[in-house]
Amino acid sequence: MIIGIDDTDSKDGMCTTYLAAVLIEKLKTYGTPGGYPLLVRLNPNIKYKTRGNAALALCIELNNKEDAGKVKSSVISTVEDMAVFSDDNTNPGVVFIERTTPQMQDDLSLFSMRAVQDVLKIREALELLEKHGISYRGYKNKRGLIGALAAAGFALCGLPDFTFELIAYREREKWGTPRQIDEGSVREAASTPGTWDTVDYENKRIVFAPHSPDPILFGIRGESESAVRQAFSKVKSEPVERHIVYKTNQNTDMHLIPARISDVRSCRSYILEGRVSKPPRTIEGGHVIFELSDGSRTLECAAFEPTKGFRGIIRKLRTGDEVTVYGSVKDNTLNLEKIRIISLNTYESRNPICCGKRMKSMGRGQGYRCEKCNTKSKEPVTEIVQRDISPGFYEVPPSARRHLAKPLVRDRMIEAASSCARSRASIPPACQPVREKILF
Ligand code: ATP
């Protein structure tokens, strides 16, 4: 049985991952977990989200098929006990997938992907649930069914790319109090190979622990279960009530859709190629904005204040630079998560020089005149400008990273692992190690 759950928490406390962690324990009576619990991040631009738009799915191999009813009752009573129903914006949803068909798999794999990349209606979730006879429980306006069905869909159809997060939870009496975590041990944990975003080195901040009053003590993200467990073993902190390793679509860029600017719609996330058509400017609040054009249309791209040093890179762009931008679009502005500078415009059109000084423009299209000797020139001159930035990828710091955004360090790990696999493939099979182990 696959159980999908969403929308149980509020800004003032609780967290759907904690509810899932409690359920994992309770459901052990009825069977064994079928794989990792899934922590799925959905469209980061959904206005109803509490924080990170997370939804959860658990898979259980029942000891006894007759226990299905008991499992459903246990899940429903746990949700009814723990969800913050008093919050207007909390609309819990739970779904139970007990059997599947190829048509259901096709429909759910599309629905789940759309939940990450698009904006869905509650009606769409209800129609699919009815069409495939999936049992469910939706509370209040039932919006949580969207996330619950999407998470269950990923559990059924698989995640195209995934990472892991070990979440450690606090003892109940500590909820809402400052977290006690030894900083030195966190720095040591952060250096564990195959993990990322524990510490923001550039901004000298520990970023793996939230500041909200929820049950989470901290979360460690990484490429494998062993990597996150190894890092976890190094952290010294207040007592951990329980911890769970989730399989997740975090840090996979799953939300990004390659597109042309003319196809962009608000509340979706994109990969867009183009040229800087208006240079960067800093606006009130310290946000840096430039205009991108791809011939089909133009779009403003923003490095917002929380992206800190990343803004310094964006400020160095010039009109004509060729770039690929990655991020979500809202209010006709793309919120930059990362950028690839493909080529730099190193040419600049300037007034010609005469008598050791720049000639004066005589007005638009009128040419130039030397103020000293009156020499005239029709055309400007093209000069080479030095740039103090290089082509390549640049990203926001960990403290400003969105859950779904793939950090560059992860790309480097994947590249290192595949080149390691390529070089192993070139060794005759008899020489290959018996147990494969990829070291990041
Ligand atoms: P937390 O991450 O702290 O658990 P949250 O940020 O996940 O909280 P929710 O409380 O789950 O936020 O609220 C998000 C709501 O938006 C849910 O009801 C979910 O079903 C719905 N939702 C998620 N993705 C989409 C989507 N693509 N289109 C429409 N609704 C969505």
mmCIF file of N, CA and C in Angstrom, residues 170-274:
data_model
loop_
_atom_site.group_PDB
_atom_site.id
_atom_site.type_symbol
_atom_site.label_atom_id
_atom_site.label_comp_id
_atom_site.label_asym_id
_atom_site.label_seq_id
_atom_site.Cartn_x
_atom_site.Cartn_y
_atom_site.Cartn_z
ATOM 1 N N ARG A 170 13.219 16.898 17.129
ATOM 2 C CA ARG A 170 13.449 17.317 18.517
ATOM 3 C C ARG A 170 12.480 16.622 19.474
ATOM 4 N N GLU A 171 12.890 16.533 20.727
ATOM 5 C CA GLU A 171 11.966 16.046 21.749
ATOM 6 C C GLU A 171 10.854 17.076 21.890
ATOM 7 N N ARG A 172 9.643 16.597 22.139
ATOM 8 C CA ARG A 172 8.481 17.489 22.106
ATOM 9 C C ARG A 172 8.615 18.700 23.034
ATOM 10 N N GLU A 173 9.186 18.482 24.232
ATOM 11 C CA GLU A 173 9.260 19.614 25.186
ATOM 12 C C GLU A 173 10.223 20.717 24.717
ATOM 13 N N LYS A 174 11.038 20.403 23.691
ATOM 14 C CA LYS A 174 11.995 21.417 23.196
ATOM 15 C C LYS A 174 11.399 22.265 22.062
ATOM 16 N N TRP A 175 10.263 21.845 21.498
ATOM 17 C CA TRP A 175 9.695 22.569 20.355
ATOM 18 C C TRP A 175 9.485 24.037 20.742
ATOM 19 N N GLY A 176 9.922 24.932 19.884
ATOM 20 C CA GLY A 176 9.724 26.367 20.134
ATOM 21 C C GLY A 176 10.858 27.004 20.919
ATOM 22 N N THR A 177 11.790 26.212 21.445
ATOM 23 C CA THR A 177 12.937 26.769 22.179
ATOM 24 C C THR A 177 14.154 26.807 21.237
ATOM 25 N N PRO A 178 15.193 27.628 21.564
ATOM 26 C CA PRO A 178 16.379 27.667 20.683
ATOM 27 C C PRO A 178 17.027 26.288 20.565
ATOM 28 N N ARG A 179 17.496 25.953 19.378
ATOM 29 C CA ARG A 179 18.097 24.631 19.142
ATOM 30 C C ARG A 179 19.519 24.590 19.699
ATOM 31 N N GLN A 180 19.854 23.505 20.394
ATOM 32 C CA GLN A 180 21.198 23.341 20.962
ATOM 33 C C GLN A 180 22.008 22.431 20.034
ATOM 34 N N ILE A 181 22.871 23.038 19.247
ATOM 35 C CA ILE A 181 23.678 22.258 18.304
ATOM 36 C C ILE A 181 25.104 22.780 18.374
ATOM 37 N N ASP A 182 26.068 21.879 18.520
ATOM 38 C CA ASP A 182 27.471 22.281 18.637
ATOM 39 C C ASP A 182 28.018 22.668 17.251
ATOM 40 N N GLU A 183 28.396 23.949 17.124
ATOM 41 C CA GLU A 183 28.799 24.487 15.808
ATOM 42 C C GLU A 183 30.010 23.781 15.215
ATOM 43 N N GLY A 184 30.991 23.504 16.106
ATOM 44 C CA GLY A 184 32.220 22.851 15.625
ATOM 45 C C GLY A 184 31.899 21.495 15.004
ATOM 46 N N SER A 185 30.996 20.757 15.663
ATOM 47 C CA SER A 185 30.664 19.423 15.144
ATOM 48 C C SER A 185 29.922 19.539 13.805
ATOM 49 N N VAL A 186 29.157 20.627 13.645
ATOM 50 C CA VAL A 186 28.430 20.814 12.383
ATOM 51 C C VAL A 186 29.424 21.061 11.252
ATOM 52 N N ARG A 187 30.461 21.850 11.551
ATOM 53 C CA ARG A 187 31.471 22.122 10.519
ATOM 54 C C ARG A 187 32.164 20.827 10.107
ATOM 55 N N GLU A 188 32.404 19.977 11.109
ATOM 56 C CA GLU A 188 33.051 18.690 10.792
ATOM 57 C C GLU A 188 32.107 17.834 9.930
ATOM 58 N N ALA A 189 30.829 17.815 10.327
ATOM 59 C CA ALA A 189 29.840 17.028 9.563
ATOM 60 C C ALA A 189 29.736 17.555 8.131
ATOM 61 N N ALA A 190 29.835 18.882 7.992
ATOM 62 C CA ALA A 190 29.661 19.505 6.669
ATOM 63 C C ALA A 190 30.739 19.077 5.683
ATOM 64 N N SER A 191 31.879 18.623 6.214
ATOM 65 C CA SER A 191 32.957 18.230 5.302
ATOM 66 C C SER A 191 32.814 16.771 4.836
ATOM 67 N N THR A 192 31.731 16.104 5.238
ATOM 68 C CA THR A 192 31.544 14.710 4.817
ATOM 69 C C THR A 192 31.335 14.638 3.301
ATOM 70 N N PRO A 193 32.143 13.849 2.600
ATOM 71 C CA PRO A 193 31.969 13.757 1.135
ATOM 72 C C PRO A 193 30.559 13.276 0.778
ATOM 73 N N GLY A 194 30.040 13.817 -0.309
ATOM 74 C CA GLY A 194 28.715 13.379 -0.773
ATOM 75 C C GLY A 194 27.570 14.098 -0.082
ATOM 76 N N THR A 195 27.862 15.113 0.762
ATOM 77 C CA THR A 195 26.797 15.909 1.387
ATOM 78 C C THR A 195 26.977 17.366 0.983
ATOM 79 N N TRP A 196 25.929 18.174 1.153
ATOM 80 C CA TRP A 196 26.019 19.604 0.791
ATOM 81 C C TRP A 196 25.028 20.389 1.640
ATOM 82 N N ASP A 197 25.209 21.705 1.580
ATOM 83 C CA ASP A 197 24.254 22.658 2.184
ATOM 84 C C ASP A 197 24.035 22.455 3.685
ATOM 85 N N THR A 198 25.091 22.025 4.379
ATOM 86 C CA THR A 198 25.014 21.984 5.844
ATOM 87 C C THR A 198 25.468 23.334 6.385
ATOM 88 N N VAL A 199 26.557 23.849 5.777
ATOM 89 C CA VAL A 199 27.101 25.154 6.173
ATOM 90 C C VAL A 199 27.195 26.025 4.924
ATOM 91 N N ASP A 200 26.882 27.317 5.073
ATOM 92 C CA ASP A 200 27.111 28.285 3.989
ATOM 93 C C ASP A 200 28.444 28.951 4.322
ATOM 94 N N TYR A 201 29.516 28.476 3.699
ATOM 95 C CA TYR A 201 30.866 28.952 4.047
ATOM 96 C C TYR A 201 31.040 30.422 3.701
ATOM 97 N N GLU A 202 30.513 30.823 2.534
ATOM 98 C CA GLU A 202 30.703 32.197 2.085
ATOM 99 C C GLU A 202 30.079 33.186 3.075
ATOM 100 N N ASN A 203 28.885 32.843 3.560
ATOM 101 C CA ASN A 203 28.191 33.767 4.464
ATOM 102 C C ASN A 203 28.356 33.388 5.932
ATOM 103 N N LYS A 204 29.249 32.392 6.172
ATOM 104 C CA LYS A 204 29.561 31.950 7.539
ATOM 105 C C LYS A 204 28.287 31.660 8.345
ATOM 106 N N ARG A 205 27.445 30.794 7.779
ATOM 107 C CA ARG A 205 26.179 30.469 8.454
ATOM 108 C C ARG A 205 25.918 28.976 8.408
ATOM 109 N N ILE A 206 25.401 28.462 9.518
ATOM 110 C CA ILE A 206 24.950 27.064 9.513
ATOM 111 C C ILE A 206 23.547 27.066 8.932
ATOM 112 N N VAL A 207 23.318 26.282 7.891
ATOM 113 C CA VAL A 207 22.020 26.390 7.214
ATOM 114 C C VAL A 207 21.194 25.105 7.294
ATOM 115 N N PHE A 208 21.678 24.106 8.010
ATOM 116 C CA PHE A 208 20.943 22.828 8.006
ATOM 117 C C PHE A 208 19.849 22.746 9.067
ATOM 118 N N ALA A 209 19.714 23.805 9.897
ATOM 119 C CA ALA A 209 18.684 23.799 10.942
ATOM 120 C C ALA A 209 17.720 24.960 10.715
ATOM 121 N N PRO A 210 16.412 24.681 10.818
ATOM 122 C CA PRO A 210 15.459 25.787 10.646
ATOM 123 C C PRO A 210 15.423 26.680 11.889
ATOM 124 N N HIS A 211 14.734 27.812 11.791
ATOM 125 C CA HIS A 211 14.606 28.690 12.957
ATOM 126 C C HIS A 211 13.162 28.746 13.429
ATOM 127 N N SER A 212 12.295 27.993 12.750
ATOM 128 C CA SER A 212 10.863 28.008 13.071
ATOM 129 C C SER A 212 10.588 27.083 14.268
ATOM 130 N N PRO A 213 9.375 27.217 14.871
ATOM 131 C CA PRO A 213 9.099 26.420 16.080
ATOM 132 C C PRO A 213 8.678 24.976 15.784
ATOM 133 N N ASP A 214 9.059 24.443 14.612
ATOM 134 C CA ASP A 214 8.590 23.103 14.250
ATOM 135 C C ASP A 214 9.451 21.991 14.871
ATOM 136 N N PRO A 215 9.072 20.731 14.683
ATOM 137 C CA PRO A 215 9.778 19.623 15.356
ATOM 138 C C PRO A 215 11.150 19.283 14.763
ATOM 139 N N ILE A 216 11.523 19.898 13.638
ATOM 140 C CA ILE A 216 12.798 19.524 13.009
ATOM 141 C C ILE A 216 13.977 20.131 13.762
ATOM 142 N N LEU A 217 14.964 19.268 14.087
ATOM 143 C CA LEU A 217 16.193 19.777 14.711
ATOM 144 C C LEU A 217 17.150 20.215 13.597
ATOM 145 N N PHE A 218 17.394 19.310 12.645
ATOM 146 C CA PHE A 218 18.204 19.661 11.473
ATOM 147 C C PHE A 218 18.007 18.615 10.381
ATOM 148 N N GLY A 219 18.490 18.941 9.188
ATOM 149 C CA GLY A 219 18.401 17.997 8.062
ATOM 150 C C GLY A 219 19.732 17.969 7.331
ATOM 151 N N ILE A 220 20.186 16.775 6.985
ATOM 152 C CA ILE A 220 21.456 16.660 6.243
ATOM 153 C C ILE A 220 21.150 16.103 4.860
ATOM 154 N N ARG A 221 21.604 16.840 3.839
ATOM 155 C CA ARG A 221 21.310 16.460 2.453
ATOM 156 C C ARG A 221 22.516 15.823 1.790
ATOM 157 N N GLY A 222 22.262 14.821 0.971
ATOM 158 C CA GLY A 222 23.401 14.196 0.307
ATOM 159 C C GLY A 222 22.991 13.245 -0.789
ATOM 160 N N GLU A 223 24.022 12.676 -1.411
ATOM 161 C CA GLU A 223 23.851 11.850 -2.599
ATOM 162 C C GLU A 223 23.456 10.415 -2.245
ATOM 163 N N SER A 224 23.759 9.981 -1.011
ATOM 164 C CA SER A 224 23.465 8.589 -0.658
ATOM 165 C C SER A 224 23.086 8.500 0.822
ATOM 166 N N GLU A 225 22.446 7.394 1.169
ATOM 167 C CA GLU A 225 22.086 7.186 2.577
ATOM 168 C C GLU A 225 23.343 7.140 3.433
ATOM 169 N N SER A 226 24.384 6.457 2.920
ATOM 170 C CA SER A 226 25.591 6.316 3.757
ATOM 171 C C SER A 226 26.243 7.676 4.006
ATOM 172 N N ALA A 227 26.220 8.556 3.008
ATOM 173 C CA ALA A 227 26.839 9.882 3.190
ATOM 174 C C ALA A 227 26.108 10.675 4.269
ATOM 175 N N VAL A 228 24.760 10.701 4.205
ATOM 176 C CA VAL A 228 24.031 11.514 5.197
ATOM 177 C C VAL A 228 24.133 10.892 6.595
ATOM 178 N N ARG A 229 24.202 9.558 6.658
ATOM 179 C CA ARG A 229 24.353 8.916 7.976
ATOM 180 C C ARG A 229 25.729 9.211 8.578
ATOM 181 N N GLN A 230 26.729 9.204 7.700
ATOM 182 C CA GLN A 230 28.090 9.483 8.181
ATOM 183 C C GLN A 230 28.164 10.907 8.753
ATOM 184 N N ALA A 231 27.578 11.861 8.041
ATOM 185 C CA ALA A 231 27.588 13.250 8.520
ATOM 186 C C ALA A 231 26.814 13.346 9.838
ATOM 187 N N PHE A 232 25.687 12.656 9.905
ATOM 188 C CA PHE A 232 24.826 12.685 11.101
ATOM 189 C C PHE A 232 25.594 12.216 12.330
ATOM 190 N N SER A 233 26.434 11.191 12.134
ATOM 191 C CA SER A 233 27.156 10.619 13.280
ATOM 192 C C SER A 233 28.144 11.635 13.874
ATOM 193 N N LYS A 234 28.455 12.698 13.136
ATOM 194 C CA LYS A 234 29.441 13.674 13.626
ATOM 195 C C LYS A 234 28.797 14.845 14.369
ATOM 196 N N VAL A 235 27.469 14.994 14.250
ATOM 197 C CA VAL A 235 26.825 16.178 14.846
ATOM 198 C C VAL A 235 26.552 15.948 16.331
ATOM 199 N N LYS A 236 27.018 16.918 17.142
ATOM 200 C CA LYS A 236 26.721 16.867 18.583
ATOM 201 C C LYS A 236 25.617 17.887 18.849
ATOM 202 N N SER A 237 24.545 17.424 19.506
ATOM 203 C CA SER A 237 23.394 18.321 19.689
ATOM 204 C C SER A 237 22.569 17.883 20.885
ATOM 205 N N GLU A 238 21.480 18.636 21.136
ATOM 206 C CA GLU A 238 20.470 18.203 22.115
ATOM 207 C C GLU A 238 19.956 16.819 21.683
ATOM 208 N N PRO A 239 19.275 16.088 22.567
ATOM 209 C CA PRO A 239 18.850 14.724 22.189
ATOM 210 C C PRO A 239 17.957 14.724 20.945
ATOM 211 N N VAL A 240 18.188 13.724 20.098
ATOM 212 C CA VAL A 240 17.370 13.563 18.887
ATOM 213 C C VAL A 240 16.248 12.592 19.243
ATOM 214 N N GLU A 241 14.998 13.034 19.076
ATOM 215 C CA GLU A 241 13.869 12.170 19.446
ATOM 216 C C GLU A 241 13.772 10.981 18.491
ATOM 217 N N ARG A 242 13.931 11.262 17.195
ATOM 218 C CA ARG A 242 13.957 10.205 16.169
ATOM 219 C C ARG A 242 14.578 10.809 14.913
ATOM 220 N N HIS A 243 15.046 9.961 14.020
ATOM 221 C CA HIS A 243 15.556 10.483 12.750
ATOM 222 C C HIS A 243 15.135 9.538 11.635
ATOM 223 N N ILE A 244 14.952 10.122 10.451
ATOM 224 C CA ILE A 244 14.482 9.342 9.296
ATOM 225 C C ILE A 244 15.323 9.727 8.084
ATOM 226 N N VAL A 245 15.682 8.740 7.265
ATOM 227 C CA VAL A 245 16.335 9.046 5.981
ATOM 228 C C VAL A 245 15.255 9.005 4.890
ATOM 229 N N TYR A 246 15.036 10.142 4.256
ATOM 230 C CA TYR A 246 14.054 10.239 3.173
ATOM 231 C C TYR A 246 14.755 10.193 1.819
ATOM 232 N N LYS A 247 14.088 9.566 0.858
ATOM 233 C CA LYS A 247 14.494 9.706 -0.540
ATOM 234 C C LYS A 247 13.706 10.905 -1.048
ATOM 235 N N THR A 248 14.326 11.743 -1.848
ATOM 236 C CA THR A 248 13.671 13.013 -2.173
ATOM 237 C C THR A 248 14.058 13.533 -3.563
ATOM 238 N N ASN A 249 13.189 14.397 -4.096
ATOM 239 C CA ASN A 249 13.536 15.068 -5.366
ATOM 240 C C ASN A 249 14.225 16.407 -5.098
ATOM 241 N N GLN A 250 14.589 16.669 -3.847
ATOM 242 C CA GLN A 250 15.309 17.913 -3.540
ATOM 243 C C GLN A 250 16.627 17.942 -4.309
ATOM 244 N N ASN A 251 17.054 19.153 -4.694
ATOM 245 C CA ASN A 251 18.352 19.346 -5.342
ATOM 246 C C ASN A 251 18.490 18.586 -6.659
ATOM 247 N N THR A 252 17.377 18.467 -7.393
ATOM 248 C CA THR A 252 17.427 17.765 -8.686
ATOM 249 C C THR A 252 17.080 18.663 -9.871
ATOM 250 N N ASP A 253 16.636 19.904 -9.623
ATOM 251 C CA ASP A 253 16.178 20.805 -10.701
ATOM 252 C C ASP A 253 14.927 20.286 -11.406
ATOM 253 N N MET A 254 14.181 19.427 -10.738
ATOM 254 C CA MET A 254 13.008 18.833 -11.382
ATOM 255 C C MET A 254 11.933 19.866 -11.744
ATOM 256 N N HIS A 255 11.965 21.012 -11.079
ATOM 257 C CA HIS A 255 10.932 22.030 -11.322
ATOM 258 C C HIS A 255 11.180 22.827 -12.600
ATOM 259 N N LEU A 256 12.379 22.736 -13.175
ATOM 260 C CA LEU A 256 12.757 23.626 -14.278
ATOM 261 C C LEU A 256 12.309 23.091 -15.641
ATOM 262 N N ILE A 257 11.701 23.970 -16.428
ATOM 263 C CA ILE A 257 11.223 23.596 -17.768
ATOM 264 C C ILE A 257 12.039 24.381 -18.797
ATOM 265 N N PRO A 258 12.742 23.720 -19.737
ATOM 266 C CA PRO A 258 13.440 24.473 -20.794
ATOM 267 C C PRO A 258 12.381 25.134 -21.695
ATOM 268 N N ALA A 259 12.544 26.420 -21.973
ATOM 269 C CA ALA A 259 11.506 27.128 -22.744
ATOM 270 C C ALA A 259 12.075 28.354 -23.451
ATOM 271 N N ARG A 260 11.224 28.984 -24.277
ATOM 272 C CA ARG A 260 11.506 30.300 -24.861
ATOM 273 C C ARG A 260 10.793 31.328 -23.978
ATOM 274 N N ILE A 261 11.272 32.561 -23.978
ATOM 275 C CA ILE A 261 10.649 33.544 -23.086
ATOM 276 C C ILE A 261 9.169 33.747 -23.444
ATOM 277 N N SER A 262 8.847 33.654 -24.746
ATOM 278 C CA SER A 262 7.445 33.875 -25.146
ATOM 279 C C SER A 262 6.508 32.805 -24.571
ATOM 280 N N ASP A 263 7.056 31.656 -24.132
ATOM 281 C CA ASP A 263 6.199 30.592 -23.581
ATOM 282 C C ASP A 263 6.081 30.658 -22.057
ATOM 283 N N VAL A 264 6.794 31.612 -21.451
ATOM 284 C CA VAL A 264 6.854 31.662 -19.979
ATOM 285 C C VAL A 264 5.500 32.051 -19.376
ATOM 286 N N ARG A 265 5.111 31.325 -18.294
ATOM 287 C CA ARG A 265 3.893 31.680 -17.550
ATOM 288 C C ARG A 265 4.262 31.867 -16.087
ATOM 289 N N SER A 266 3.535 32.745 -15.431
ATOM 290 C CA SER A 266 3.838 33.033 -14.031
ATOM 291 C C SER A 266 3.647 31.777 -13.170
ATOM 292 N N CYS A 267 4.389 31.690 -12.081
ATOM 293 C CA CYS A 267 4.287 30.595 -11.101
ATOM 294 C C CYS A 267 4.842 29.264 -11.613
ATOM 295 N N ARG A 268 5.673 29.325 -12.663
ATOM 296 C CA ARG A 268 6.381 28.127 -13.129
ATOM 297 C C ARG A 268 7.877 28.462 -13.120
ATOM 298 N N SER A 269 8.709 27.433 -13.288
ATOM 299 C CA SER A 269 10.166 27.645 -13.210
ATOM 300 C C SER A 269 10.805 27.195 -14.518
ATOM 301 N N TYR A 270 11.844 27.925 -14.951
ATOM 302 C CA TYR A 270 12.354 27.723 -16.315
ATOM 303 C C TYR A 270 13.869 27.706 -16.430
ATOM 304 N N ILE A 271 14.311 27.161 -17.586
ATOM 305 C CA ILE A 271 15.681 27.318 -18.066
ATOM 306 C C ILE A 271 15.535 28.104 -19.376
ATOM 307 N N LEU A 272 16.114 29.309 -19.424
ATOM 308 C CA LEU A 272 15.958 30.175 -20.602
ATOM 309 C C LEU A 272 17.316 30.611 -21.111
ATOM 310 N N GLU A 273 17.476 30.563 -22.424
ATOM 311 C CA GLU A 273 18.728 31.049 -23.022
ATOM 312 C C GLU A 273 18.485 32.384 -23.690
ATOM 313 N N GLY A 274 19.468 33.272 -23.630
ATOM 314 C CA GLY A 274 19.303 34.556 -24.300
ATOM 315 C C GLY A 274 20.514 35.442 -24.100
#
